[in-house]
Coordinates of C-alpha atoms in Angstrom, one line a residue:
M1 CA 46.0 29.2 12.3
N2 CA 47.9 31.8 10.4
N3 CA 47.2 35.5 10.6
K4 CA 45.2 35.7 7.3
T5 CA 42.9 32.8 8.4
A6 CA 42.5 34.4 11.8
K7 CA 41.5 37.7 10.2
I8 CA 38.9 36.0 8.0
S9 CA 37.5 34.2 10.9
L10 CA 37.3 37.3 13.0
T11 CA 35.6 39.2 10.1
A12 CA 33.0 36.5 9.7
Q13 CA 32.3 36.6 13.5
K14 CA 31.8 40.3 13.3
I15 CA 29.5 40.0 10.3
Y16 CA 27.4 37.3 12.1
Q17 CA 27.3 39.4 15.2
K18 CA 26.1 42.4 13.2
M19 CA 23.4 40.2 11.5
N20 CA 22.3 39.0 15.0
E21 CA 21.8 42.6 16.1
H22 CA 19.3 43.0 13.2
G23 CA 17.9 39.5 13.5
Q24 CA 14.2 40.5 13.7
A25 CA 14.5 42.7 10.6
L26 CA 16.2 39.9 8.7
I27 CA 13.6 37.4 9.7
V28 CA 10.8 39.7 8.5
M29 CA 12.6 40.3 5.2
A30 CA 13.1 36.6 4.7
S31 CA 9.4 35.9 5.4
L32 CA 8.3 38.7 3.0
L33 CA 10.7 37.3 0.3
V34 CA 9.0 33.9 0.5
T35 CA 5.6 35.6 0.4
A36 CA 6.6 37.4 -2.8
L37 CA 7.6 34.1 -4.3
L38 CA 4.3 32.6 -3.4
V39 CA 2.4 35.6 -4.7
S40 CA 4.3 35.3 -8.0
L41 CA 2.6 31.8 -8.5
C42 CA -0.9 33.2 -8.3
F43 CA -1.4 35.0 -11.6
N44 CA -3.1 32.2 -13.5
N45 CA -6.5 30.7 -13.9
N46 CA -5.7 27.1 -13.2
V47 CA -7.6 25.0 -10.6
H48 CA -7.6 21.3 -9.8
T49 CA -10.7 19.3 -8.6
D50 CA -10.5 20.2 -4.9
E51 CA -9.9 23.9 -5.7
A52 CA -12.9 23.8 -8.0
Y53 CA -14.9 22.4 -5.2
T54 CA -13.9 25.3 -3.0
M55 CA -14.8 27.9 -5.6
S56 CA -18.2 26.2 -6.1
L57 CA -19.0 25.9 -2.4
I58 CA -18.3 29.5 -1.5
K59 CA -20.9 30.6 -4.1
N60 CA -23.4 29.6 -1.4
D61 CA -24.4 31.7 1.7
F62 CA -22.9 30.8 5.1
R63 CA -25.7 28.4 5.9
G64 CA -25.2 26.7 2.5
I65 CA -21.5 26.4 3.2
I66 CA -22.0 24.8 6.6
E67 CA -24.6 22.4 5.2
G68 CA -22.3 21.6 2.3
T69 CA -19.3 20.8 4.5
A70 CA -21.5 18.8 6.8
G71 CA -22.4 16.6 3.8
D72 CA -18.8 16.4 2.8
V73 CA -15.7 15.2 4.8
H74 CA -14.3 18.5 6.0
P75 CA -15.1 21.0 8.8
P76 CA -16.3 24.5 7.7
L77 CA -13.9 27.2 9.1
Y78 CA -11.7 27.6 6.0
Y79 CA -14.6 27.9 3.7
I80 CA -16.1 30.5 5.9
I81 CA -12.9 32.5 5.8
A82 CA -12.9 32.1 2.0
K83 CA -16.5 33.3 1.8
I84 CA -15.7 36.4 3.8
A85 CA -12.9 37.2 1.4
A86 CA -15.3 36.7 -1.6
I87 CA -17.7 39.1 0.0
L88 CA -15.1 41.7 0.7
F89 CA -13.5 41.4 -2.8
P90 CA -16.4 40.4 -5.1
T91 CA -14.6 41.2 -8.4
Q92 CA -15.2 38.4 -10.8
T93 CA -12.0 39.0 -12.7
Y94 CA -9.7 38.4 -9.7
R95 CA -11.8 36.0 -7.7
L96 CA -9.2 33.2 -7.9
L97 CA -6.3 35.5 -7.2
V98 CA -8.2 36.8 -4.0
Q99 CA -8.6 33.2 -2.8
K100 CA -4.9 32.4 -3.4
I101 CA -3.9 35.4 -1.4
V102 CA -6.3 34.2 1.4
V103 CA -4.3 31.0 1.7
I104 CA -0.9 32.7 1.4
I105 CA -1.7 35.0 4.4
P106 CA -1.5 32.2 7.0
V107 CA 1.8 30.9 5.5
T108 CA 3.3 34.4 6.0
L109 CA 2.0 34.6 9.5
T110 CA 3.5 31.2 10.3
L111 CA 6.9 32.1 8.8
L112 CA 7.0 35.4 10.8
R113 CA 5.8 33.8 14.1
G114 CA 8.0 30.7 13.8
G115 CA 11.1 32.6 12.7
L116 CA 10.9 35.3 15.3
W117 CA 10.0 32.7 18.0
V118 CA 13.0 30.5 17.2
L119 CA 15.2 33.6 17.1
K120 CA 14.1 34.7 20.5
K121 CA 14.4 31.3 22.1
T122 CA 17.9 30.5 20.7
E123 CA 19.1 34.1 20.6
R124 CA 20.7 33.3 17.2
L125 CA 19.8 34.4 13.8
F126 CA 20.6 31.3 11.7
P127 CA 18.1 28.9 13.5
G128 CA 15.3 31.4 12.8
L129 CA 16.3 31.5 9.2
L130 CA 16.5 27.7 9.2
F131 CA 12.9 27.5 10.2
I132 CA 11.9 29.8 7.4
A133 CA 14.0 28.1 4.8
S134 CA 13.0 24.6 5.8
L135 CA 9.3 25.4 5.9
S136 CA 9.5 27.3 2.6
F137 CA 11.7 24.9 0.6
L138 CA 12.4 21.5 2.3
V139 CA 8.7 20.7 2.5
C140 CA 6.0 21.3 -0.1
T141 CA 4.9 24.8 0.8
M142 CA 5.6 26.1 -2.7
E143 CA 2.7 23.9 -3.8
Y144 CA 0.3 23.8 -0.8
G145 CA 1.0 27.5 0.1
V146 CA -1.0 28.6 -2.9
Q147 CA -3.7 25.9 -3.1
V148 CA -7.2 27.2 -2.6
R149 CA -7.7 24.7 0.2
M150 CA -7.6 24.6 4.0
Y151 CA -4.0 23.2 4.4
S152 CA -2.2 26.5 4.9
W153 CA -4.7 27.6 7.5
G154 CA -4.3 24.2 9.2
L155 CA -0.5 24.9 9.2
F156 CA -1.1 28.3 10.8
F157 CA -3.3 26.9 13.6
V158 CA -1.3 23.8 14.4
T159 CA 2.0 25.7 14.5
F160 CA 0.7 28.4 16.7
C161 CA -1.0 25.9 18.9
G162 CA 2.3 24.1 19.4
L163 CA 4.3 27.2 20.1
E164 CA 1.7 28.5 22.5
A165 CA 1.7 25.1 24.3
Y166 CA 5.4 25.7 25.1
E167 CA 4.7 29.2 26.4
V168 CA 1.9 27.8 28.5
Y169 CA 4.3 25.3 30.0
L170 CA 7.0 28.0 30.7
T171 CA 4.8 30.9 32.0
G172 CA 1.3 29.7 32.6
K173 CA 0.1 33.1 31.6
T174 CA -3.6 33.5 30.8
R175 CA -3.0 35.0 27.4
H176 CA -1.0 32.0 26.3
W177 CA -3.7 29.7 27.6
I178 CA -6.2 31.6 25.5
C179 CA -4.1 31.6 22.4
F180 CA -3.4 27.9 22.8
A181 CA -7.1 27.0 23.2
V182 CA -8.2 29.3 20.3
C183 CA -5.6 27.9 17.9
G184 CA -6.4 24.3 19.0
V185 CA -10.1 24.8 18.3
G186 CA -9.2 26.6 15.0
A187 CA -7.2 23.7 13.9
A188 CA -10.1 21.3 14.7
Y189 CA -12.5 23.4 12.7
T190 CA -10.1 23.6 9.7
H191 CA -9.2 20.0 8.9
Y192 CA -9.7 16.7 10.7
F193 CA -6.0 15.8 10.7
S194 CA -5.3 19.3 12.0
F195 CA -7.7 18.3 14.8
V196 CA -5.7 15.1 15.3
S197 CA -2.5 17.2 15.6
A198 CA -4.1 19.6 18.1
V199 CA -5.2 16.6 20.2
I200 CA -1.6 15.3 20.1
I201 CA -0.3 18.7 21.2
C202 CA -2.8 18.6 24.1
G203 CA -1.6 15.1 25.0
L204 CA 2.1 16.0 24.9
L205 CA 1.4 19.1 27.1
F206 CA -0.4 16.8 29.6
V207 CA 2.7 14.5 29.6
A208 CA 4.9 17.5 30.3
F209 CA 2.8 18.7 33.2
L210 CA 2.5 15.2 34.6
L211 CA 6.2 14.8 34.6
W212 CA 7.4 18.2 35.7
K213 CA 4.5 20.6 36.7
R214 CA 1.6 18.6 38.2
K215 CA 0.1 21.7 39.8
E216 CA -0.8 22.9 36.2
L217 CA -2.9 19.8 35.4
L218 CA -6.1 21.5 36.7
H219 CA -5.5 24.4 34.3
W220 CA -4.8 21.9 31.5
L221 CA -8.1 20.1 32.2
I222 CA -10.1 23.4 32.3
A223 CA -8.6 24.4 28.9
V224 CA -9.3 21.0 27.3
V225 CA -12.9 21.0 28.5
L226 CA -13.5 24.5 27.2
M227 CA -11.9 23.5 23.9
F228 CA -14.2 20.4 23.6
V229 CA -17.3 22.5 24.5
A230 CA -16.3 25.0 21.7
Y231 CA -16.0 22.1 19.3
L232 CA -19.1 20.2 20.5
P233 CA -21.5 21.8 17.9
W234 CA -19.5 20.1 15.1
F235 CA -18.5 17.0 17.0
F236 CA -21.6 15.0 16.1
V237 CA -21.2 16.0 12.5
L238 CA -17.7 14.6 12.6
L239 CA -19.1 11.3 13.9
G240 CA -21.6 11.1 11.0
Q241 CA -18.9 12.0 8.5
F242 CA -16.5 9.4 9.9
Q243 CA -19.3 6.8 9.5
A244 CA -19.8 7.8 5.9
V245 CA -16.0 7.7 5.2
N246 CA -15.8 4.3 6.9
T247 CA -18.5 3.0 4.5
S248 CA -17.1 4.5 1.3
Y249 CA -14.2 6.8 0.5
W250 CA -11.9 7.5 -2.5
I251 CA -8.6 7.0 -0.7
P252 CA -6.9 3.7 -1.8
E253 CA -5.6 1.0 0.5
I254 CA -2.5 1.9 2.4
T255 CA 0.5 -0.4 1.9
G256 CA 4.2 -0.3 2.9
E257 CA 5.0 1.1 -0.5
T258 CA 2.4 3.8 0.1
I259 CA 4.0 4.8 3.4
L260 CA 7.4 5.2 1.6
T261 CA 5.8 7.7 -0.8
Y262 CA 4.8 9.9 2.1
F263 CA 8.5 10.9 2.4
T264 CA 8.9 11.6 -1.3
W265 CA 5.7 13.6 -1.3
A266 CA 6.9 15.8 1.5
F267 CA 10.6 16.1 0.7
G268 CA 11.2 14.9 -2.9
T269 CA 12.1 17.1 -5.9
D270 CA 13.5 16.4 -9.3
V271 CA 17.0 16.9 -7.8
P272 CA 18.3 13.3 -7.1
Y273 CA 18.3 12.0 -3.6
T274 CA 16.6 15.1 -2.1
T275 CA 14.4 12.9 0.1
V276 CA 17.3 10.9 1.4
M277 CA 19.4 14.0 2.1
T278 CA 16.6 15.7 3.9
L279 CA 15.9 12.6 6.0
I280 CA 19.6 12.4 6.9
L281 CA 19.5 16.0 8.1
L282 CA 16.3 15.4 10.1
V283 CA 17.8 12.3 11.8
S284 CA 21.1 14.0 12.4
G285 CA 19.3 17.0 14.0
G286 CA 17.4 14.6 16.1
V287 CA 20.5 12.9 17.4
I288 CA 22.0 16.3 18.2
G289 CA 18.9 17.3 20.0
L290 CA 18.8 14.1 22.1
V291 CA 22.4 14.5 23.1
S292 CA 21.6 18.0 24.2
I293 CA 18.7 16.8 26.3
F294 CA 20.9 14.2 28.1
R295 CA 23.5 16.9 28.7
K296 CA 21.4 19.9 29.7
R297 CA 17.9 18.7 30.2
A298 CA 16.7 22.0 28.8
P299 CA 12.9 22.4 28.3
L300 CA 13.5 23.8 24.8
D301 CA 15.3 20.7 23.7
V302 CA 12.5 18.5 25.0
F303 CA 10.0 20.7 23.2
S304 CA 11.9 20.2 20.0
V305 CA 11.5 16.5 20.3
F306 CA 7.8 17.0 21.0
C307 CA 7.6 19.1 17.8
W308 CA 8.9 16.1 15.9
M309 CA 6.4 13.8 17.5
V310 CA 3.4 15.8 16.4
P311 CA 3.7 15.1 12.6
F312 CA 5.0 11.6 13.3
L313 CA 2.0 10.7 15.5
T314 CA -0.4 12.4 13.2
C315 CA 0.8 10.3 10.3
A316 CA 1.1 7.1 12.3
G317 CA -2.4 7.6 13.8
G318 CA -3.9 8.1 10.3
V319 CA -2.2 5.0 9.0
I320 CA -3.2 2.8 12.0
V321 CA -6.9 3.9 11.8
S322 CA -6.8 3.3 8.0
W323 CA -5.6 -0.2 8.6
I324 CA -8.1 -1.0 11.4
F325 CA -11.2 0.5 9.7
S326 CA -10.9 1.8 6.2
P327 CA -8.4 4.1 4.3
I328 CA -8.9 7.7 5.5
Y329 CA -5.4 9.0 5.5
Y330 CA -3.7 10.7 2.5
D331 CA -0.2 12.2 2.3
R332 CA -1.1 15.8 2.2
Y333 CA -3.1 15.5 5.5
V334 CA 0.1 15.8 7.5
Y335 CA 1.1 19.1 5.9
P336 CA -0.5 21.3 8.7
A337 CA 1.8 19.6 11.2
L338 CA 5.0 20.1 9.2
G339 CA 5.5 23.6 10.6
L340 CA 6.3 22.0 13.9
L341 CA 8.7 19.6 12.1
C342 CA 10.5 22.6 10.9
V343 CA 10.6 24.0 14.4
F344 CA 12.2 20.8 15.5
F345 CA 14.7 21.0 12.6
A346 CA 15.7 24.6 13.5
L347 CA 16.0 24.0 17.2
S348 CA 17.9 20.8 16.9
W349 CA 20.5 22.3 14.6
S350 CA 20.8 25.4 16.7
H351 CA 23.3 23.5 18.8
A352 CA 25.7 23.2 15.8
E353 CA 28.4 25.7 14.8
E354 CA 27.3 28.7 12.7
W355 CA 29.1 27.4 9.6
Y356 CA 27.1 24.1 9.8
Q357 CA 23.9 26.2 9.9
M358 CA 25.0 28.3 7.0
V359 CA 25.6 25.2 4.9
L360 CA 22.1 24.0 5.8
L361 CA 20.7 27.3 4.8
L362 CA 22.5 27.1 1.4
F363 CA 21.2 23.5 1.0
C364 CA 17.6 24.7 1.7
C365 CA 18.0 27.5 -0.8
V366 CA 19.3 25.2 -3.5
I367 CA 16.3 22.9 -3.0
G368 CA 14.2 26.0 -2.9
V369 CA 15.3 26.9 -6.4
E370 CA 14.1 23.5 -7.7
R371 CA 10.9 23.8 -5.6
Y372 CA 10.1 27.1 -7.2
R373 CA 10.9 25.9 -10.7
E374 CA 8.5 22.9 -10.2
A375 CA 5.8 25.3 -8.8
I376 CA 6.2 27.6 -11.9
D377 CA 5.8 24.6 -14.1
L378 CA 2.7 23.4 -12.2
E379 CA 1.0 26.8 -12.1
Y380 CA 2.0 28.3 -15.5
L381 CA 3.5 25.8 -17.9
T382 CA 1.8 22.5 -17.6
P383 CA -1.9 23.3 -18.2
N384 CA -3.4 24.4 -21.5
T385 CA -6.1 26.4 -19.7
D386 CA -5.3 29.8 -21.2
L387 CA -5.4 28.3 -24.7
T388 CA -8.8 26.6 -24.0
M389 CA -10.4 29.7 -22.4
A390 CA -9.2 31.9 -25.2
Y391 CA -10.7 29.6 -27.8
L392 CA -14.1 29.3 -25.9
E393 CA -14.3 33.0 -25.3
E394 CA -13.9 33.7 -29.0
N395 CA -16.2 31.0 -30.3
L396 CA -18.8 29.9 -27.6
D397 CA -22.2 31.6 -28.1
E398 CA -25.2 31.5 -25.7
E399 CA -27.0 28.8 -27.7
D400 CA -24.0 26.5 -27.9
I401 CA -23.1 23.7 -25.5
V402 CA -19.9 22.3 -24.2
V403 CA -19.9 18.5 -24.2
Y404 CA -17.5 16.5 -22.2
N405 CA -16.8 12.7 -21.9
F406 CA -14.8 12.7 -18.7
S407 CA -17.5 12.9 -16.0
V408 CA -15.2 13.3 -13.0
Y409 CA -14.0 16.6 -14.4
R410 CA -17.4 18.3 -14.5
L411 CA -16.7 20.2 -11.3
I412 CA -13.6 21.7 -12.9
Y413 CA -15.4 22.5 -16.1
E414 CA -18.1 24.3 -14.2
Y415 CA -15.5 26.7 -12.9
Y416 CA -14.7 27.8 -16.4
V417 CA -18.0 27.3 -18.2
D418 CA -21.6 28.1 -17.2
G419 CA -23.2 25.0 -15.8
D420 CA -26.2 25.4 -18.1
Q421 CA -24.0 25.0 -21.2
L422 CA -22.2 22.0 -19.9
V423 CA -23.6 18.6 -21.0
D424 CA -22.2 15.1 -20.4
L425 CA -21.9 13.2 -23.7
Q426 CA -24.3 10.6 -22.4
D427 CA -27.0 13.3 -21.8
V428 CA -26.9 15.1 -25.1
D429 CA -30.3 15.6 -26.7
W430 CA -29.4 15.2 -30.3
D431 CA -32.9 16.0 -31.5
N432 CA -33.0 19.5 -30.0
L433 CA -29.7 21.2 -30.8
D434 CA -30.0 24.9 -31.0
G435 CA -26.4 25.8 -31.6
D436 CA -23.0 24.3 -32.1
I437 CA -21.2 21.8 -29.9
Y438 CA -17.7 22.1 -28.5
F439 CA -16.7 18.6 -27.6
L440 CA -13.9 18.2 -25.0
Y441 CA -12.6 14.7 -26.0
T442 CA -10.5 13.2 -23.2
Y443 CA -8.4 10.4 -24.5
N444 CA -9.6 6.8 -23.9
C445 CA -13.2 7.9 -23.1
D446 CA -16.4 7.8 -25.2
E447 CA -16.5 9.4 -28.6
I448 CA -19.2 10.9 -30.8
S449 CA -19.8 8.1 -33.2
Q450 CA -19.9 8.6 -36.9
S451 CA -23.3 7.1 -37.0
I452 CA -24.7 9.9 -34.9
L453 CA -22.9 12.5 -37.0
D454 CA -24.4 11.1 -40.2
A455 CA -27.9 10.7 -38.7
Y456 CA -28.1 14.3 -37.6
G457 CA -26.1 15.9 -40.5
L458 CA -23.3 17.0 -38.3
V459 CA -19.7 17.8 -39.1
M460 CA -16.9 17.4 -36.5
E461 CA -13.7 19.4 -36.9
N462 CA -10.5 18.9 -34.9
E463 CA -9.5 22.3 -33.4
G464 CA -6.3 21.0 -31.7
E465 CA -5.1 19.8 -28.3
M466 CA -6.2 21.9 -25.3
G467 CA -6.9 21.1 -21.7
V468 CA -7.6 22.3 -18.1
E469 CA -5.7 21.4 -15.0
Q470 CA -3.8 18.1 -15.7
N471 CA -6.5 16.9 -18.2
N472 CA -5.5 17.3 -21.8
F473 CA -8.2 16.8 -24.5
I474 CA -8.9 17.4 -28.1
M475 CA -11.3 20.2 -28.8
Y476 CA -13.8 19.3 -31.5
H477 CA -16.2 21.8 -33.1
V478 CA -19.4 20.0 -34.0
Y479 CA -22.0 21.8 -36.2
K480 CA -24.7 21.1 -38.8
A481 CA -23.5 20.7 -42.3
E482 CA -24.8 23.3 -44.8

């Protein structure tokens, strides 16, 4: 190595050492930067079907929310949190923005907690940043981190539950037991596959105690019993919902091809081979972690493998149950467990040289640019919602009705239009029209026939292509001929 190369290497080491000294501040800055990116995706009025269901459900009081979720296929905790936010910030203009902020908060907390935790355990900055970068960009957080659904809160509870499980194993301190139990119960009340992930974490903690700390098994049993007691009020509802799902549910049959799409859903972007490259990095990190286990047998390395097992077993369990009974597992249901996958990714690569980790950070950031571009397109550029709403606000009067021919979209239409003015095409009372009709004609669905127009003296004018969410339609103005 010549003198110039040696000086560059020494300078780089000094810079990295200086960054390590300010590691906590840099972790916080990185987490807030990702938060700012997520917030930038919130200034729109676009909702999809599940989000429309959330906005509809939280119009009820707390009892109505619990009864509504009991009749659906999800537990109630997220909706209760969303309702509290709606009460605290009742402004009609920014109601969707408020709910998007509600789902960003747990992402920020997860980034902060995970990044600082990895920094503390590895005593190196880049692994902490790798956790933040992988959770923000390698997986689909740019999409699910702003969805008005329960997935980000599931991510928060499952990740915290896993990290607290490790602290419980190391220290056995009461506060860590409490945090572990609370987060496990929170996961169970947020989403049923978050519940599955929490059960897996409990099982892996049991294995760890059984192998290395059997004296702690009594404490584990007490914690699990208390967690079950806390969940017992909802457990019987779960059994009823499972029976309903087993009888009839919308999820299609799971095949080998479907399983392959799980990887492209989690890691794929429009950049070619993103999924393959990410899987190579995950497998390589796993190999590095296993080698470290055989060499050092460090608890942290074993924990990193356990972190990988949580999303794997969550997904595998959902697929197996779907094969045995009926399809109940969908790709996004594993998202709450992906925070622990990113912990595994950061810990396993923490054994590599700093320049390897820096290359990985750059890779994550490159993928992040594409992730963010796709999220911008999804939130702002794809839908025609603004055009549709501007047209209806200008033209729709109280006596008018909005007629639609795509029945499954009624829930979304109700978010934008008063339900009393919404009418399915099959239910229009042509004999008692008080005003005009604005017909949302979705392609390849029923039309208003010319015979009806002639019979009632109506004129139908094409106002152009509009749409909401991913449903484009032609807006027709239907009115009585003079």
